[in-house]
Coordinates of C-alpha atoms in Angstrom, one line a residue:
Chain A
X282 CA -11.2 33.9 -14.2
X283 CA -11.6 32.9 -10.9
X284 CA -8.4 32.4 -10.6
X285 CA -7.3 35.9 -11.5
X286 CA -9.8 37.5 -9.6
X287 CA -8.3 35.2 -6.5
X288 CA -5.0 36.2 -7.4
X289 CA -5.9 40.0 -7.2
X290 CA -7.4 39.4 -3.8
X291 CA -5.0 37.3 -2.3
X292 CA -1.8 39.5 -3.5
X293 CA -3.5 42.1 -1.5
X294 CA -3.0 39.7 1.6
X295 CA 0.5 39.1 0.6
X296 CA 2.1 40.5 -2.4
X297 CA 4.1 37.1 -2.7
X298 CA 1.2 34.9 -3.6
X299 CA 1.6 33.8 -6.5
X300 CA 0.1 31.4 -8.9
X301 CA 0.8 27.4 -8.8
X302 CA 0.8 25.4 -11.6
X303 CA -2.0 22.7 -11.7
X304 CA -4.4 20.8 -14.0
X305 CA -7.8 21.8 -12.9
X306 CA -8.7 23.7 -9.9
X307 CA -7.1 27.3 -8.9
X308 CA -4.1 27.1 -7.5
X309 CA -1.8 29.5 -5.2
X310 CA 2.0 29.4 -4.1
X311 CA 2.4 31.1 -0.9
X312 CA 4.8 31.9 1.7
X313 CA 4.3 30.1 4.7
X314 CA 4.5 33.2 7.1
X315 CA 0.7 34.3 5.6
X316 CA 0.0 30.9 5.2
X317 CA -3.3 31.3 7.6
X318 CA -3.9 34.6 6.4
X319 CA -4.3 33.3 3.0
X320 CA -6.4 30.6 4.0
X321 CA -8.6 32.6 6.6
X322 CA -9.6 35.3 3.4
X323 CA -10.2 32.6 1.2
X324 CA -12.8 31.2 4.0
X325 CA -14.2 34.9 5.2
X326 CA -14.3 36.7 1.9
X327 CA -14.6 33.9 -0.9
X328 CA -16.3 31.5 0.8
X329 CA -14.2 28.6 0.6
X330 CA -15.6 27.3 3.9
X331 CA -14.6 23.9 4.0
X332 CA -11.0 22.0 4.6
X333 CA -11.3 18.9 2.6
X334 CA -7.4 17.7 2.5
X335 CA -4.1 18.8 3.5
X336 CA -1.0 17.1 3.6
X337 CA 2.1 17.6 2.4
X338 CA 4.8 17.0 -0.3
X339 CA 8.4 16.2 0.2
X340 CA 10.4 17.0 -3.0
X341 CA 13.4 15.1 -2.6
X342 CA 16.4 14.8 -0.6
X343 CA 18.0 17.1 -2.4
X344 CA 15.3 19.6 -3.0
X345 CA 15.2 22.7 -1.3
X346 CA 13.2 23.8 -0.4
X347 CA 12.4 19.9 0.7
X348 CA 8.8 20.1 2.2
X349 CA 5.6 21.9 1.0
X350 CA 2.2 21.8 2.6
X351 CA -0.7 21.7 0.5
X352 CA -3.7 22.5 1.6
X353 CA -7.8 22.2 -0.3
X354 CA -10.6 24.6 0.5
X355 CA -14.2 23.5 -1.2
X356 CA -16.9 26.2 -0.9
X357 CA -20.1 24.3 0.2
X358 CA -22.5 27.1 -1.8
X359 CA -20.3 27.7 -5.0
X360 CA -18.8 24.0 -4.8
X361 CA -15.9 24.8 -6.3
X362 CA -12.4 24.2 -5.4
X363 CA -9.0 26.0 -4.7
X364 CA -5.1 24.1 -3.4
X365 CA -2.5 26.4 -1.7
X366 CA 0.8 25.5 -1.0
X367 CA 2.8 26.7 0.8
X368 CA 7.1 25.9 0.6
X369 CA 8.2 25.2 4.3
X370 CA 11.2 26.9 5.5
X371 CA 13.5 24.5 7.0
X372 CA 14.3 21.6 5.7
X373 CA 16.0 19.5 8.5
X374 CA 13.0 20.5 10.7
X375 CA 10.3 21.3 8.5
X376 CA 7.4 23.9 10.1
X377 CA 4.2 25.0 9.6
X378 CA 1.2 26.8 11.0
X379 CA -1.7 25.0 12.3
X380 CA -5.0 26.0 11.0
X381 CA -6.8 24.6 13.2
X382 CA -8.6 27.5 14.6
X383 CA -10.2 27.8 10.7
X384 CA -11.4 24.4 10.8
X385 CA -11.4 22.4 13.7
X386 CA -11.3 19.7 11.2
X387 CA -7.8 19.8 10.1
X388 CA -6.5 18.2 13.8
X389 CA -6.7 14.7 12.4
X390 CA -5.1 15.9 8.6
X391 CA -2.1 17.8 10.2
X392 CA -1.4 14.8 13.1
X393 CA -1.5 12.6 10.1
X394 CA 0.7 14.5 8.0
X395 CA 3.2 14.9 11.2
X396 CA 2.9 11.5 11.5
X397 CA 4.2 10.2 7.6
X398 CA 6.1 13.0 6.7
X399 CA 7.1 14.9 9.8
X400 CA 6.0 18.2 9.2
X401 CA 5.7 20.2 12.8
X402 CA 2.8 22.0 13.2
X403 CA 3.2 25.8 15.5
X404 CA 0.0 26.1 17.7
X405 CA -1.6 22.6 16.8
X406 CA -3.3 21.7 20.6
X407 CA -2.4 18.1 20.4
X408 CA 0.2 17.1 17.8
X409 CA 0.6 13.0 18.2
X410 CA 1.1 10.6 15.9
X411 CA -1.9 9.3 14.3
X412 CA -1.3 6.4 12.1
X413 CA 2.4 4.8 13.8
X414 CA 2.4 4.8 17.4
X415 CA 3.3 7.0 19.6
X416 CA 7.5 6.2 19.6
X417 CA 8.2 5.3 16.3
X418 CA 11.1 7.0 15.2
X419 CA 10.5 7.4 11.3
X420 CA 8.1 9.2 9.0
X421 CA 7.8 6.8 6.4
X422 CA 6.3 9.2 3.4
X423 CA 9.6 10.7 3.4
X424 CA 11.3 9.9 -0.1
X425 CA 14.5 8.8 1.6
X426 CA 12.0 6.0 3.8
X427 CA 12.9 2.9 2.3
X428 CA 9.8 0.8 1.2
X429 CA 10.6 -2.3 2.5
X430 CA 10.5 -0.7 6.2
X431 CA 13.7 -0.3 8.5
X432 CA 14.5 -2.8 11.3
X433 CA 12.8 -1.5 14.3
X434 CA 11.6 -2.0 17.8
X435 CA 8.0 -3.3 18.9
X436 CA 5.0 -0.6 19.7
X437 CA 4.8 -2.8 22.7
X438 CA 7.5 -3.4 25.1
X439 CA 6.5 -6.1 26.5
X440 CA 5.4 -8.2 23.5
X441 CA 8.9 -7.9 22.1
X442 CA 10.3 -9.1 25.5
X443 CA 8.5 -11.7 25.5
X444 CA 8.9 -12.5 22.3
X445 CA 12.0 -11.2 21.4
X446 CA 11.3 -9.9 18.1
X447 CA 11.0 -6.5 16.5
X448 CA 9.7 -4.8 13.1
X449 CA 11.4 -6.3 10.5
X450 CA 12.0 -4.6 6.7
X451 CA 9.2 -6.9 3.9
X452 CA 10.7 -9.4 2.1
X453 CA 11.2 -7.4 -1.5
X454 CA 12.1 -9.8 -3.4
X455 CA 9.8 -10.5 -6.7
X456 CA 8.3 -7.3 -5.8
X457 CA 7.1 -4.7 -8.1
X458 CA 8.9 -4.3 -11.5
X459 CA 8.7 -0.6 -12.5
X460 CA 10.2 2.4 -13.5
X461 CA 10.4 5.4 -11.4
X462 CA 9.7 8.4 -11.2
X463 CA 12.9 10.8 -12.9
X464 CA 14.1 13.0 -14.8
X465 CA 16.6 10.8 -16.0
X466 CA 15.8 8.1 -18.7
X467 CA 18.5 5.9 -17.7
X468 CA 16.5 5.3 -13.9
X469 CA 12.9 5.3 -16.0
X470 CA 14.2 1.5 -16.9
X471 CA 12.0 -0.7 -15.2
X472 CA 13.7 -2.6 -12.7
X473 CA 12.3 -4.4 -9.6
X474 CA 11.5 -2.8 -6.1
X475 CA 13.7 -5.3 -4.3
X476 CA 15.2 -2.7 -1.7
X477 CA 16.2 -5.3 0.8
X478 CA 19.4 -7.1 -0.2
X479 CA 21.6 -7.1 -3.6
X480 CA 25.0 -7.1 -4.7
X481 CA 26.1 -3.7 -2.5
X482 CA 23.6 -4.6 0.4
X483 CA 24.1 -8.6 1.5
X484 CA 21.3 -10.8 2.8
X485 CA 21.5 -10.9 6.3
X486 CA 21.7 -14.5 8.1
X487 CA 18.8 -16.0 9.4
Chain B
X89 CA -42.8 8.8 18.0
X90 CA -39.8 11.2 18.2
X91 CA -40.9 13.6 20.8
X92 CA -41.8 11.0 23.5
X93 CA -38.2 10.1 23.5
X94 CA -36.7 13.7 24.5
X95 CA -37.3 12.4 28.2
X96 CA -34.3 10.4 28.2
X97 CA -32.4 13.2 25.5
X98 CA -28.8 13.8 26.5
X99 CA -29.3 17.2 27.5
X100 CA -31.3 16.1 30.3
X101 CA -28.8 13.3 31.9
X102 CA -26.4 15.6 31.1
X103 CA -27.6 18.0 33.4
X104 CA -28.4 15.2 35.6
X105 CA -25.2 14.2 35.7
X106 CA -23.6 17.5 36.4
X107 CA -26.1 18.5 39.2
X108 CA -24.9 14.9 40.7
X109 CA -21.2 15.2 40.0
X110 CA -21.6 18.5 42.1
X111 CA -23.3 16.8 44.8
X112 CA -20.9 14.2 45.2
X113 CA -17.1 13.4 45.0
X114 CA -17.0 10.9 41.7
X115 CA -14.6 9.1 40.7
X116 CA -13.6 9.0 36.9
X117 CA -13.2 4.9 35.0
X118 CA -10.8 5.2 32.0
X119 CA -12.2 2.4 29.7
X120 CA -10.7 1.1 26.3
X121 CA -13.4 0.6 24.0
X122 CA -11.9 -2.1 21.2
X123 CA -10.2 -2.4 19.1
X124 CA -12.5 -5.3 18.0
X125 CA -16.2 -4.2 19.3
X126 CA -18.5 -5.5 16.7
X127 CA -19.8 -2.3 16.0
X128 CA -16.8 -0.8 14.9
X129 CA -16.6 -1.5 11.6
X130 CA -12.8 -2.3 11.0
X131 CA -10.8 -2.1 13.9
X132 CA -10.9 1.1 16.2
X133 CA -10.1 1.6 19.4
X134 CA -11.8 4.5 22.0
X135 CA -10.4 5.6 24.8
X136 CA -13.2 7.2 27.1
X137 CA -12.9 8.3 30.3
X138 CA -15.9 8.5 31.6
X139 CA -18.3 9.6 34.9
X140 CA -20.7 6.7 35.9
X141 CA -22.3 7.0 32.4
X142 CA -21.1 10.2 30.5
X143 CA -18.7 10.4 28.5
X144 CA -16.5 13.3 29.5
X145 CA -13.5 12.6 27.3
X146 CA -13.3 10.5 24.2
X147 CA -9.7 10.1 22.3
X148 CA -10.5 7.7 19.3
X149 CA -6.7 5.2 18.5
X150 CA -6.4 4.7 14.8
X151 CA -3.8 3.0 12.4
X152 CA -4.6 -0.9 13.1
X153 CA -4.9 -1.1 9.5
X154 CA -2.6 1.5 8.3
X155 CA -0.9 -0.5 5.4
X156 CA 1.3 2.8 3.8
X157 CA -0.9 2.7 0.2
X158 CA -0.1 6.3 -0.1
X159 CA 3.7 5.0 0.0
X160 CA 2.9 1.6 -1.9
X161 CA 1.4 4.2 -4.4
X162 CA 4.8 6.4 -4.9
X163 CA 6.0 3.1 -5.4
X164 CA 3.8 1.3 -8.3
X165 CA 2.6 2.3 -12.2
X166 CA -0.9 3.8 -12.0
X167 CA -2.7 0.6 -12.8
X168 CA -0.5 -1.6 -10.3
X169 CA -2.4 0.5 -7.6
X170 CA -6.0 0.0 -9.1
X171 CA -6.2 -3.4 -6.7
X172 CA -5.0 -1.0 -3.8
X173 CA -7.8 1.0 -4.4
X174 CA -10.5 -1.8 -3.4
X175 CA -8.9 -2.0 -0.3
X176 CA -9.7 1.6 0.9
X177 CA -13.5 1.1 1.1
X178 CA -13.8 -2.1 0.9
X179 CA -17.4 -2.8 0.9
X180 CA -17.7 -0.3 -1.6
X181 CA -14.7 -1.3 -4.3
X182 CA -16.1 -0.5 -7.4
X183 CA -16.8 3.2 -6.4
X184 CA -13.5 3.6 -5.5
X185 CA -12.1 2.2 -8.6
X186 CA -13.7 4.4 -10.4
X187 CA -12.9 7.6 -8.6
X188 CA -9.1 6.6 -8.5
X189 CA -9.5 6.3 -12.4
X190 CA -11.5 9.0 -13.4
X191 CA -8.9 11.1 -11.1
X192 CA -6.3 10.1 -13.1
X193 CA -7.5 10.2 -16.0
X194 CA -8.4 13.9 -15.8
X195 CA -4.5 14.7 -15.0
X196 CA -3.8 13.0 -18.1
X197 CA -6.4 14.4 -20.2
X198 CA -8.3 12.2 -21.5
X199 CA -12.2 11.3 -21.8
X200 CA -13.1 7.7 -21.2
X201 CA -16.4 6.8 -23.9
X202 CA -19.6 7.6 -22.9
X203 CA -20.7 3.8 -22.4
X204 CA -17.7 3.3 -20.2
X205 CA -19.3 6.2 -18.2
X206 CA -22.3 4.9 -18.0
X207 CA -20.9 1.2 -16.8
X208 CA -18.8 3.3 -14.2
X209 CA -22.4 5.1 -13.0
X210 CA -24.0 2.0 -13.0
X211 CA -21.3 0.1 -11.1
X212 CA -20.9 2.8 -8.4
X213 CA -24.7 3.1 -7.8
X214 CA -24.9 -0.8 -7.3
X215 CA -21.6 -0.3 -4.9
X216 CA -23.7 2.4 -2.8
X217 CA -26.8 0.0 -2.8
X218 CA -24.3 -3.0 -1.5
X219 CA -22.3 -0.4 1.1
X220 CA -25.6 1.2 2.2
X221 CA -27.4 -2.1 3.2
X222 CA -24.4 -3.4 4.9
X223 CA -24.0 -0.4 6.8
X224 CA -27.6 -0.2 7.3
X225 CA -27.6 -3.8 8.9
X226 CA -24.3 -3.4 10.9
X227 CA -26.5 0.1 12.4
X228 CA -29.5 -2.1 13.5
X229 CA -27.9 -5.0 14.8
X230 CA -25.9 -2.3 17.3
X231 CA -28.8 -0.8 18.4
X232 CA -30.4 -4.8 19.0
X233 CA -32.0 -4.9 15.5
X234 CA -31.1 -8.4 14.3
X235 CA -33.4 -9.2 12.1
X236 CA -32.4 -6.5 9.2
X237 CA -28.7 -7.9 9.3
X238 CA -30.1 -11.0 8.0
X239 CA -32.4 -9.1 5.4
X240 CA -29.7 -7.0 3.8
X241 CA -26.7 -9.1 3.9
X242 CA -29.3 -11.7 2.2
X243 CA -29.6 -8.7 -0.6
X244 CA -25.9 -7.7 -0.7
X245 CA -25.2 -11.5 -2.0
X246 CA -27.1 -10.4 -4.7
X247 CA -25.6 -7.7 -5.8
X248 CA -22.1 -9.2 -5.4
X249 CA -23.7 -12.5 -7.4
X250 CA -24.0 -9.4 -10.1
X251 CA -20.4 -8.1 -9.7
X252 CA -18.8 -11.6 -10.2
X253 CA -20.7 -11.8 -13.2
X254 CA -19.4 -8.7 -14.5
X255 CA -15.7 -8.2 -12.6
X256 CA -14.5 -12.2 -12.0
X257 CA -14.4 -11.1 -8.5
X258 CA -17.0 -10.7 -5.5
X259 CA -15.4 -8.0 -2.9
X260 CA -12.1 -7.2 -4.7
X261 CA -13.7 -6.0 -8.0
X262 CA -10.0 -4.1 -9.2
X263 CA -12.4 -3.2 -12.3
X264 CA -11.1 0.6 -13.4
X265 CA -8.0 0.8 -15.7
X266 CA -7.1 4.4 -16.5
X267 CA -8.5 4.9 -19.8
X268 CA -11.7 2.5 -19.2
X269 CA -13.0 -0.7 -17.6
X270 CA -11.6 -4.5 -18.0
X271 CA -14.2 -5.6 -19.8
X272 CA -17.6 -4.7 -20.9
X273 CA -20.4 -6.2 -19.6
X274 CA -21.9 -9.7 -20.7
X275 CA -25.2 -10.0 -22.3
X276 CA -28.3 -9.9 -20.3
X277 CA -26.7 -8.8 -17.1
X278 CA -28.4 -5.3 -17.4
X279 CA -31.7 -7.1 -17.5
X280 CA -30.5 -8.8 -14.0
X281 CA -30.0 -5.4 -12.9
X282 CA -33.2 -4.6 -13.5
X283 CA -34.8 -7.7 -12.1
X284 CA -32.5 -6.9 -8.7
X285 CA -34.0 -3.5 -8.6
X286 CA -37.5 -4.7 -9.0
X287 CA -37.2 -6.8 -6.4
X288 CA -35.2 -4.7 -3.8
X289 CA -37.7 -1.6 -4.0
X290 CA -40.6 -3.6 -2.1
X291 CA -37.7 -4.9 0.2
X292 CA -36.4 -1.8 1.4
X293 CA -40.2 -0.7 2.3
X294 CA -40.0 -4.2 4.5
X295 CA -37.0 -3.0 6.2
X296 CA -38.5 0.4 6.4
X297 CA -41.5 -0.8 8.1
X298 CA -39.5 -2.3 10.9
X299 CA -37.5 0.6 12.1
X300 CA -38.7 3.9 10.8
X301 CA -41.9 3.4 13.4
X302 CA -39.4 1.1 15.2
X303 CA -39.8 2.5 19.7
X304 CA -36.9 0.8 20.7
X305 CA -34.8 1.9 17.3
X306 CA -35.9 5.2 17.2
X307 CA -35.3 6.0 21.3
X308 CA -31.5 4.6 21.0
X309 CA -31.5 7.1 17.5
X310 CA -33.7 10.3 17.6
X311 CA -31.7 13.4 19.4
X312 CA -28.2 11.4 19.6
X313 CA -25.4 11.8 18.3
X314 CA -27.0 15.9 17.1
X315 CA -24.3 16.6 14.6
X316 CA -24.9 20.8 13.4
X317 CA -24.5 22.2 10.1
X318 CA -21.5 24.7 11.3
X319 CA -19.5 21.9 13.4
X320 CA -20.3 19.4 9.9
X321 CA -18.6 22.2 8.1
X322 CA -15.9 22.6 10.3
X323 CA -15.2 19.0 10.9
X324 CA -15.0 18.3 6.7
X325 CA -18.0 15.9 6.5
X326 CA -19.0 14.7 3.5
X327 CA -21.5 12.1 1.8
X328 CA -24.8 11.2 3.7
X329 CA -23.0 12.5 7.1
X330 CA -23.2 16.0 6.0
X331 CA -27.1 15.6 4.5
X332 CA -28.0 14.5 7.4
X333 CA -27.0 17.5 9.3
X334 CA -28.9 19.4 6.4
X335 CA -25.5 20.5 4.2
X336 CA -27.1 20.6 0.5
X337 CA -24.0 18.6 -1.0
X338 CA -23.5 16.4 -3.3
X339 CA -20.7 15.8 -6.0
X340 CA -22.6 13.7 -8.2
X341 CA -25.2 16.8 -8.5
X342 CA -22.5 19.8 -7.7
X343 CA -19.3 18.8 -9.8
X344 CA -20.8 16.3 -12.1
X345 CA -17.9 13.2 -13.1
X346 CA -19.1 10.0 -15.5
X347 CA -22.1 11.8 -17.1
X348 CA -23.9 11.9 -13.9
X349 CA -25.6 15.4 -15.5
X350 CA -27.7 12.9 -17.8
X351 CA -29.2 11.2 -14.9
X352 CA -32.4 13.1 -12.7
X353 CA -31.7 12.0 -9.1
X354 CA -32.7 13.9 -6.0
X355 CA -29.9 15.0 -2.9
X356 CA -31.4 13.6 -0.1
X357 CA -31.5 16.1 3.0
X358 CA -32.1 15.7 6.7
X359 CA -32.9 18.0 9.5
X360 CA -32.0 18.0 12.3
X361 CA -28.3 15.9 12.0
X362 CA -28.7 13.3 14.6
X363 CA -28.4 9.5 14.0
X364 CA -32.0 8.8 13.2
X365 CA -32.0 11.3 10.0
X366 CA -28.4 9.5 9.0
X367 CA -30.2 6.5 8.9
X368 CA -33.4 7.8 6.6
X369 CA -31.3 9.8 4.4
X370 CA -29.2 6.5 3.7
X371 CA -33.0 4.8 3.1
X372 CA -33.8 7.3 0.7
X373 CA -30.2 7.3 -1.0
X374 CA -30.4 3.9 -2.0
X375 CA -34.0 4.6 -3.8
X376 CA -32.3 7.4 -5.6
X377 CA -29.9 4.9 -6.8
X378 CA -32.2 2.7 -8.3
X379 CA -33.6 5.9 -10.0
X380 CA -30.3 6.5 -11.9
X381 CA -29.6 2.8 -12.4
X382 CA -32.5 2.9 -14.1
X383 CA -32.1 5.3 -16.4
X384 CA -28.6 4.3 -17.0
X385 CA -29.5 1.2 -18.3
X386 CA -32.1 2.6 -20.8
X387 CA -30.2 5.5 -21.8
X388 CA -27.0 2.6 -22.4
X389 CA -25.2 3.8 -25.4
X390 CA -23.4 1.4 -27.5
X391 CA -19.7 1.5 -28.4
X392 CA -16.5 1.1 -27.0
X393 CA -16.2 0.7 -23.1
X394 CA -12.4 2.1 -22.9
X395 CA -10.7 5.2 -24.5
X396 CA -8.8 2.9 -27.4
X397 CA -6.8 6.8 -28.9
X398 CA -5.7 7.0 -25.5
X399 CA -2.3 4.8 -27.3
X400 CA -0.1 5.5 -24.4
X401 CA -2.2 4.6 -21.7
X402 CA -4.4 1.9 -22.1
X403 CA -3.1 -1.6 -22.7
X404 CA -3.9 -3.3 -26.4
X405 CA -6.0 -5.7 -26.9
X406 CA -4.8 -9.0 -26.2
X407 CA -5.5 -10.6 -29.5
X408 CA -3.6 -7.7 -31.0
X409 CA -0.6 -8.2 -28.6
X410 CA -0.3 -11.3 -30.3
X411 CA -0.4 -10.8 -33.8
X412 CA 1.3 -7.4 -34.5
X413 CA 4.6 -6.2 -33.4
X414 CA 3.2 -1.9 -32.4
X415 CA 0.8 -3.5 -29.6
X416 CA 3.5 -6.5 -28.7
X417 CA 5.7 -3.0 -28.0
X418 CA 3.1 -0.8 -26.4
X419 CA 1.9 -3.8 -24.6
X420 CA 5.2 -3.9 -22.6
X421 CA 5.8 -0.3 -22.2
X422 CA 2.7 0.0 -20.8
X423 CA 3.0 -3.0 -18.5
X424 CA 6.6 -2.4 -17.3
X425 CA 6.8 2.1 -17.6
X426 CA 2.7 2.0 -16.8
X427 CA 0.5 4.6 -18.4
X428 CA 2.3 7.8 -19.7
X429 CA 1.2 11.2 -17.6
X430 CA 2.0 14.4 -17.6
X431 CA 3.2 16.4 -15.1
X432 CA 1.0 17.9 -13.0
X433 CA -1.7 18.5 -10.0
X434 CA -5.0 17.6 -9.7
X435 CA -7.1 16.8 -6.8
X436 CA -10.5 15.0 -7.8
X437 CA -13.4 14.0 -5.2
X438 CA -16.0 12.1 -6.9
X439 CA -18.9 10.6 -4.0
X440 CA -18.2 7.3 -2.5
X441 CA -20.8 5.8 -0.8
X442 CA -19.1 7.1 2.8
X443 CA -18.7 10.9 1.3
X444 CA -16.1 12.6 -0.9
X445 CA -13.5 10.1 -1.6
X446 CA -10.6 12.2 -2.9
X447 CA -7.2 11.7 -4.8
X448 CA -4.5 14.5 -4.7
X449 CA -1.9 13.3 -7.5
X450 CA 1.4 15.3 -8.0
X451 CA 2.9 13.8 -11.4
X452 CA 6.2 14.8 -12.6
X453 CA 5.3 12.7 -15.6
X454 CA 6.0 8.8 -16.5
X455 CA 4.3 5.9 -15.3
X456 CA 4.5 6.2 -11.4
X457 CA 3.0 9.6 -9.0
X458 CA 5.3 11.4 -7.4
X459 CA 2.9 11.7 -4.5
X460 CA -0.6 10.6 -4.6
X461 CA -2.6 11.7 -1.2
X462 CA -5.9 10.0 -0.6
X463 CA -8.8 11.8 1.3
X464 CA -10.8 8.9 3.0
X465 CA -14.2 10.4 3.3
X466 CA -14.3 7.8 6.9
X467 CA -11.2 9.6 8.3
X468 CA -12.6 12.8 8.2
X469 CA -15.8 11.8 9.5
X470 CA -14.4 10.4 12.5
X471 CA -12.5 13.3 13.7
X472 CA -15.6 14.7 14.9
X473 CA -15.3 11.7 17.2
X474 CA -13.6 13.5 20.0
X475 CA -16.6 16.0 20.5
X476 CA -19.3 14.4 19.7
X477 CA -19.4 11.6 22.2
X478 CA -18.7 14.0 25.0
X479 CA -21.5 14.7 27.2
X480 CA -23.1 11.2 25.5
X481 CA -23.7 8.1 27.2
X482 CA -21.8 4.9 26.5
X483 CA -25.1 3.3 24.9
X484 CA -25.3 6.3 22.7
X485 CA -21.4 5.0 21.4
X486 CA -22.6 2.0 19.1
X487 CA -25.6 4.4 17.6
X488 CA -23.3 6.7 17.0
X489 CA -20.7 4.4 15.2
X490 CA -23.3 2.7 13.0
X491 CA -24.7 5.3 12.0
X492 CA -21.7 7.2 10.9
X493 CA -20.9 3.9 8.4
X494 CA -17.0 4.5 8.5
X495 CA -15.0 1.7 7.6
X496 CA -11.4 1.7 8.7
X497 CA -10.1 0.7 5.7
X498 CA -9.2 4.2 4.0
X499 CA -9.6 5.6 7.5
X500 CA -6.4 4.5 7.9
X501 CA -4.9 3.6 4.4

C-alpha cells in the first residue's frame, strides 16, 4: 500500500520511476538524472529523513548498465525504510550525483563506494579514498578484481625502498571450497577458490 | 555540578581563542593523533590542525583494519561468513551473529522457532552489556578514572565465562546459523545468567556512584562534544549515540525482530547530546538489558532451537547424517553449495550495541550472495567527527572518542 502511494508520488517527480523487486521494503528504480530530486522528495515530503546507507552494485563485467547506485532511507518518526536504485549510464566511468547536500553523512558513504566500487560522485566536496590508501590503483569490490588481490606497490614508498617488497596476492590454495553465484548449473558446482595458480596460471618462482 | 563546569565550556574557550587569534599572528600546528592512541578503540588516526589547543580541522584516517569483508562475503556461502561477522564488532559478536542470520532468514523467508528467538534475544542483550561495560571502562580510563575499568573488565569476564559455556568460545562465538543457532543452551545455564544479573545490578550502582557526581568526570564530559538532533539525523547516527541526542529510535521497539515485541523495556533518551549524556544512556541501557534478559528467561519456551523444516537451509543433525542417505546428501549439498536462498534484495537492520547494524544482501539465488553491503554503525557514528571536533580542545578528543564507543572492526570492515 505504502509502495503504491510512494510510487505515484515519485512518478510526479519523474515519470520513469518504477518499482524494483524487493523482499522487504518499498523499492524503486530511478533514472540517474533525477536521483537527487527523488531523494529530496522522499526526505522533504514523505518523512524519510535519515540516509542509513549508500552503496553500489557491480552487475558483472559484461552487464550493461554495469553499475547501480543504491540508497537506503529511513524515517526516524515512522520507522520504515525505502530503497532507491539508479543505474549509472557509463559502464567504463560510472558517475552518480552526490547527495552530500541532502545528508552530510553521505560524505563517507560515497567516499567508500568510490574507493571500493569506483563510482565517481559528482559535486562531492572531497572525493578521496577512505579505506584503501590514496595511491591504490584498483577498486576491489568490482567483479573483475580477483579475491586474492593483485601484485602491487606498498602505500609507503620509503618502506618499499628499504624492504624491497610490495603487496602480493593472498595464497588461496586450500582456501574456501564453495559454489559460485551463477546462472549456469555447471558453474555452480563447488570448487576451490584457488585463483592464484593452476594449469593456466603457473606458480611464480620464489 | 554540571552548571559549574560552564566556566570551561567550549563556546567561551572558542571565543577567547578567536579573540586571541585576532590580536596575535599564530602558527598552525599539524598533529597526527594515532593510529594506536590508547583511547582509540581499534586503530584510528586523526589528522588534526591546531591553533594552540583549539582544533581547527579534523580529518580521520580510516582503513587500518580493512579486511575486505564484503568481497570475502561474495566468495563464500552464507554459513561460511558467520565467523566473519564475529570480527565486525568484536566486542559483541553474539549480537552481530544474530542480526546477520536474521537478515539472511528474511531473504529466505523462514521463521525460526520461538525458543531460538529467545536465545538470540538473551545472547544479544548479554553482548550489549559486555560491550557497554568495555566501552564504559575504556571511556572512563580515557578521561582519567582507572578504577572503573578494573571493575567493568572483571564483570565482563563473568559474561565471557557464560559465553564460553554456551558457544565454546569466549570471543569469536560464531553462534548463529542461517535458520537457528549451533546448539541449545546447556542445562542450568539460564540460572547462571540470572545469578549474574542479580550480582551485576548493585555493581552497576557502585560504578554509577563513582562517576555520575564525580567532579572531574562531569567537568570533562558535560557540555563537551554536543551533537544536536538535526546533526545526528543528517550524519546517520544510531544507537545510544543518537538516543543521547534525544532521538527516540530503538530498532528493538520500532521494528521488532526476534520477538522483542514480547518484552517490556524502556528506551532511554538523553537531553543535551553531550559526552555525559552518552554515558548516562549506556548506563541505563544496561539495566534495561537485564530487564529483557530476565523476562526472556522467565518466558523461555520449550521446543526446537532451529528451523527443522527448512531442509535446504539448515544442516541436518549429525547423528542422522551418519545413518540416513537423505540427510547425508543434504549435509553434503548444504556444506558445499551453501544454504539455498532465493534471488532478491533485502535490507535488515538490528539494534547492535553500537547502533544499527545493517546488512544489504543482493542475491541471484543459490548459496552465495552476489553482493553484500555491511552498514557498520561505528562508520556512520564516526563520520560526524570532522564537524564535531572543530572548535574543541585537544583534551576533549579522548572524551569524545570514548563516549562514542566505536570499534574499528565494523568501521573498516
